[in-house]
Amino acid sequence: MFNRFIRKLFSSLIVLFCVLFIIGISEPLRAQNALPITESFSNATAPNMEFGGNPGAFLTASAAPFDAPGSGFLRLTTNGASQTGYARSTGSFASTN
């Protein structure tokens, strides 16, 4: 009985160690934000941003009856089929290599 308990405990500890080891290895592999651009898209305008596509991306705070300024978001497409939408920055930013 005691040996069975020890084996289960040992097996559990090995599994726990393996999980923690995998998490420890994968932590440095997380994606990181490479661009210094911060935009909430919650207002009616987004400086230095260009929107387009078919039918075209837009900010919901700038188009009635969607959202009030400050609580909007970027909408790339509607709920239809075969659409495209994009938002791109027209501003410049410093780059370090």
PDB file of C-alpha atoms in Angstrom:
ATOM      1  CA  MET A   1       0.000   0.000   0.000  1.00  0.00           C
ATOM      2  CA  PHE A   2       2.744   2.421   0.959  1.00  0.00           C
ATOM      3  CA  ASN A   3       4.760   1.499  -2.159  1.00  0.00           C
ATOM      4  CA  ARG A   4       1.759   2.241  -4.383  1.00  0.00           C
ATOM      5  CA  PHE A   5       1.399   5.669  -2.754  1.00  0.00           C
ATOM      6  CA  ILE A   6       5.105   6.423  -3.267  1.00  0.00           C
ATOM      7  CA  ARG A   7       4.923   5.371  -6.940  1.00  0.00           C
ATOM      8  CA  LYS A   8       1.882   7.597  -7.568  1.00  0.00           C
ATOM      9  CA  LEU A   9       3.525  10.504  -5.799  1.00  0.00           C
ATOM     10  CA  PHE A  10       6.732  10.015  -7.769  1.00  0.00           C
ATOM     11  CA  SER A  11       4.796   9.792 -11.064  1.00  0.00           C
ATOM     12  CA  SER A  12       2.875  12.966 -10.224  1.00  0.00           C
ATOM     13  CA  LEU A  13       6.079  14.806  -9.407  1.00  0.00           C
ATOM     14  CA  ILE A  14       7.637  13.731 -12.703  1.00  0.00           C
ATOM     15  CA  VAL A  15       4.601  14.975 -14.631  1.00  0.00           C
ATOM     16  CA  LEU A  16       4.654  18.261 -12.723  1.00  0.00           C
ATOM     17  CA  PHE A  17       8.368  18.675 -13.403  1.00  0.00           C
ATOM     18  CA  CYS A  18       7.849  18.029 -17.136  1.00  0.00           C
ATOM     19  CA  VAL A  19       5.033  20.587 -17.358  1.00  0.00           C
ATOM     20  CA  LEU A  20       7.059  23.226 -15.530  1.00  0.00           C
ATOM     21  CA  PHE A  21      10.076  22.470 -17.713  1.00  0.00           C
ATOM     22  CA  ILE A  22       8.044  22.917 -20.913  1.00  0.00           C
ATOM     23  CA  ILE A  23       6.561  26.179 -19.641  1.00  0.00           C
ATOM     24  CA  GLY A  24      10.034  27.394 -18.710  1.00  0.00           C
ATOM     25  CA  ILE A  25      11.390  26.631 -22.167  1.00  0.00           C
ATOM     26  CA  SER A  26       8.470  28.159 -24.044  1.00  0.00           C
ATOM     27  CA  GLU A  27       8.387  31.410 -22.038  1.00  0.00           C
ATOM     28  CA  PRO A  28      11.231  33.066 -24.025  1.00  0.00           C
ATOM     29  CA  LEU A  29       9.537  32.038 -27.283  1.00  0.00           C
ATOM     30  CA  ARG A  30       6.481  34.250 -26.724  1.00  0.00           C
ATOM     31  CA  ALA A  31       5.710  36.766 -29.434  1.00  0.00           C
ATOM     32  CA  GLN A  32       6.703  40.282 -28.544  1.00  0.00           C
ATOM     33  CA  ASN A  33       5.514  43.563 -29.965  1.00  0.00           C
ATOM     34  CA  ALA A  34       8.185  44.573 -32.449  1.00  0.00           C
ATOM     35  CA  LEU A  35       6.689  47.933 -33.433  1.00  0.00           C
ATOM     36  CA  PRO A  36       6.443  50.977 -31.180  1.00  0.00           C
ATOM     37  CA  ILE A  37       2.908  51.805 -32.321  1.00  0.00           C
ATOM     38  CA  THR A  38       0.119  52.238 -29.803  1.00  0.00           C
ATOM     39  CA  GLU A  39      -3.406  52.979 -30.983  1.00  0.00           C
ATOM     40  CA  SER A  40      -6.584  52.030 -29.164  1.00  0.00           C
ATOM     41  CA  PHE A  41      -8.891  52.575 -32.183  1.00  0.00           C
ATOM     42  CA  SER A  42     -11.568  53.524 -29.654  1.00  0.00           C
ATOM     43  CA  ASN A  43     -12.107  57.099 -30.880  1.00  0.00           C
ATOM     44  CA  ALA A  44     -13.623  58.556 -34.052  1.00  0.00           C
ATOM     45  CA  THR A  45     -10.189  59.169 -35.594  1.00  0.00           C
ATOM     46  CA  ALA A  46      -6.824  57.428 -35.532  1.00  0.00           C
ATOM     47  CA  PRO A  47      -3.932  59.751 -36.435  1.00  0.00           C
ATOM     48  CA  ASN A  48      -1.385  58.386 -38.917  1.00  0.00           C
ATOM     49  CA  MET A  49      -3.585  55.424 -39.851  1.00  0.00           C
ATOM     50  CA  GLU A  50      -5.035  54.539 -43.248  1.00  0.00           C
ATOM     51  CA  PHE A  51      -8.046  52.256 -43.614  1.00  0.00           C
ATOM     52  CA  GLY A  52      -9.198  50.430 -46.723  1.00  0.00           C
ATOM     53  CA  GLY A  53     -10.443  47.251 -48.294  1.00  0.00           C
ATOM     54  CA  ASN A  54     -13.713  46.115 -49.779  1.00  0.00           C
ATOM     55  CA  PRO A  55     -16.096  47.323 -48.326  1.00  0.00           C
ATOM     56  CA  GLY A  56     -13.394  49.032 -46.216  1.00  0.00           C
ATOM     57  CA  ALA A  57     -12.263  49.018 -42.617  1.00  0.00           C
ATOM     58  CA  PHE A  58     -13.574  51.723 -40.304  1.00  0.00           C
ATOM     59  CA  LEU A  59     -13.646  52.929 -36.719  1.00  0.00           C
ATOM     60  CA  THR A  60     -16.985  52.158 -35.113  1.00  0.00           C
ATOM     61  CA  ALA A  61     -16.856  55.371 -33.050  1.00  0.00           C
ATOM     62  CA  SER A  62     -16.938  57.389 -36.294  1.00  0.00           C
ATOM     63  CA  ALA A  63     -19.993  55.706 -37.844  1.00  0.00           C
ATOM     64  CA  ALA A  64     -23.530  55.802 -36.461  1.00  0.00           C
ATOM     65  CA  PRO A  65     -25.208  53.769 -34.988  1.00  0.00           C
ATOM     66  CA  PHE A  66     -22.223  51.845 -33.663  1.00  0.00           C
ATOM     67  CA  ASP A  67     -20.239  53.181 -30.674  1.00  0.00           C
ATOM     68  CA  ALA A  68     -19.693  56.429 -28.821  1.00  0.00           C
ATOM     69  CA  PRO A  69     -16.255  58.039 -29.084  1.00  0.00           C
ATOM     70  CA  GLY A  70     -13.931  56.451 -26.548  1.00  0.00           C
ATOM     71  CA  SER A  71     -15.686  53.081 -26.601  1.00  0.00           C
ATOM     72  CA  GLY A  72     -15.298  52.102 -30.255  1.00  0.00           C
ATOM     73  CA  PHE A  73     -13.021  49.668 -32.017  1.00  0.00           C
ATOM     74  CA  LEU A  74     -11.527  48.916 -35.435  1.00  0.00           C
ATOM     75  CA  ARG A  75     -13.836  46.920 -37.679  1.00  0.00           C
ATOM     76  CA  LEU A  76     -12.037  45.340 -40.632  1.00  0.00           C
ATOM     77  CA  THR A  77     -15.069  43.693 -42.278  1.00  0.00           C
ATOM     78  CA  THR A  78     -18.802  43.258 -41.804  1.00  0.00           C
ATOM     79  CA  ASN A  79     -20.523  39.899 -41.347  1.00  0.00           C
ATOM     80  CA  GLY A  80     -20.737  39.319 -45.117  1.00  0.00           C
ATOM     81  CA  ALA A  81     -18.709  36.937 -47.267  1.00  0.00           C
ATOM     82  CA  SER A  82     -15.660  37.592 -49.479  1.00  0.00           C
ATOM     83  CA  GLN A  83     -14.505  40.828 -47.867  1.00  0.00           C
ATOM     84  CA  THR A  84     -11.164  42.444 -47.222  1.00  0.00           C
ATOM     85  CA  GLY A  85     -10.146  45.097 -44.746  1.00  0.00           C
ATOM     86  CA  TYR A  86      -6.898  46.632 -43.632  1.00  0.00           C
ATOM     87  CA  ALA A  87      -5.435  49.315 -41.400  1.00  0.00           C
ATOM     88  CA  ARG A  88      -1.893  50.520 -41.883  1.00  0.00           C
ATOM     89  CA  SER A  89       0.273  53.142 -40.279  1.00  0.00           C
ATOM     90  CA  THR A  90       1.322  56.107 -42.397  1.00  0.00           C
ATOM     91  CA  GLY A  91       3.577  57.468 -39.673  1.00  0.00           C
ATOM     92  CA  SER A  92       7.262  56.814 -39.215  1.00  0.00           C
ATOM     93  CA  PHE A  93       9.025  55.345 -36.217  1.00  0.00           C
ATOM     94  CA  ALA A  94      12.581  54.759 -35.111  1.00  0.00           C
ATOM     95  CA  SER A  95      14.129  51.427 -35.955  1.00  0.00           C
ATOM     96  CA  THR A  96      17.072  49.731 -34.253  1.00  0.00           C
ATOM     97  CA  ASN A  97      18.857  46.700 -35.618  1.00  0.00           C
TER      98      ASN A  97
END
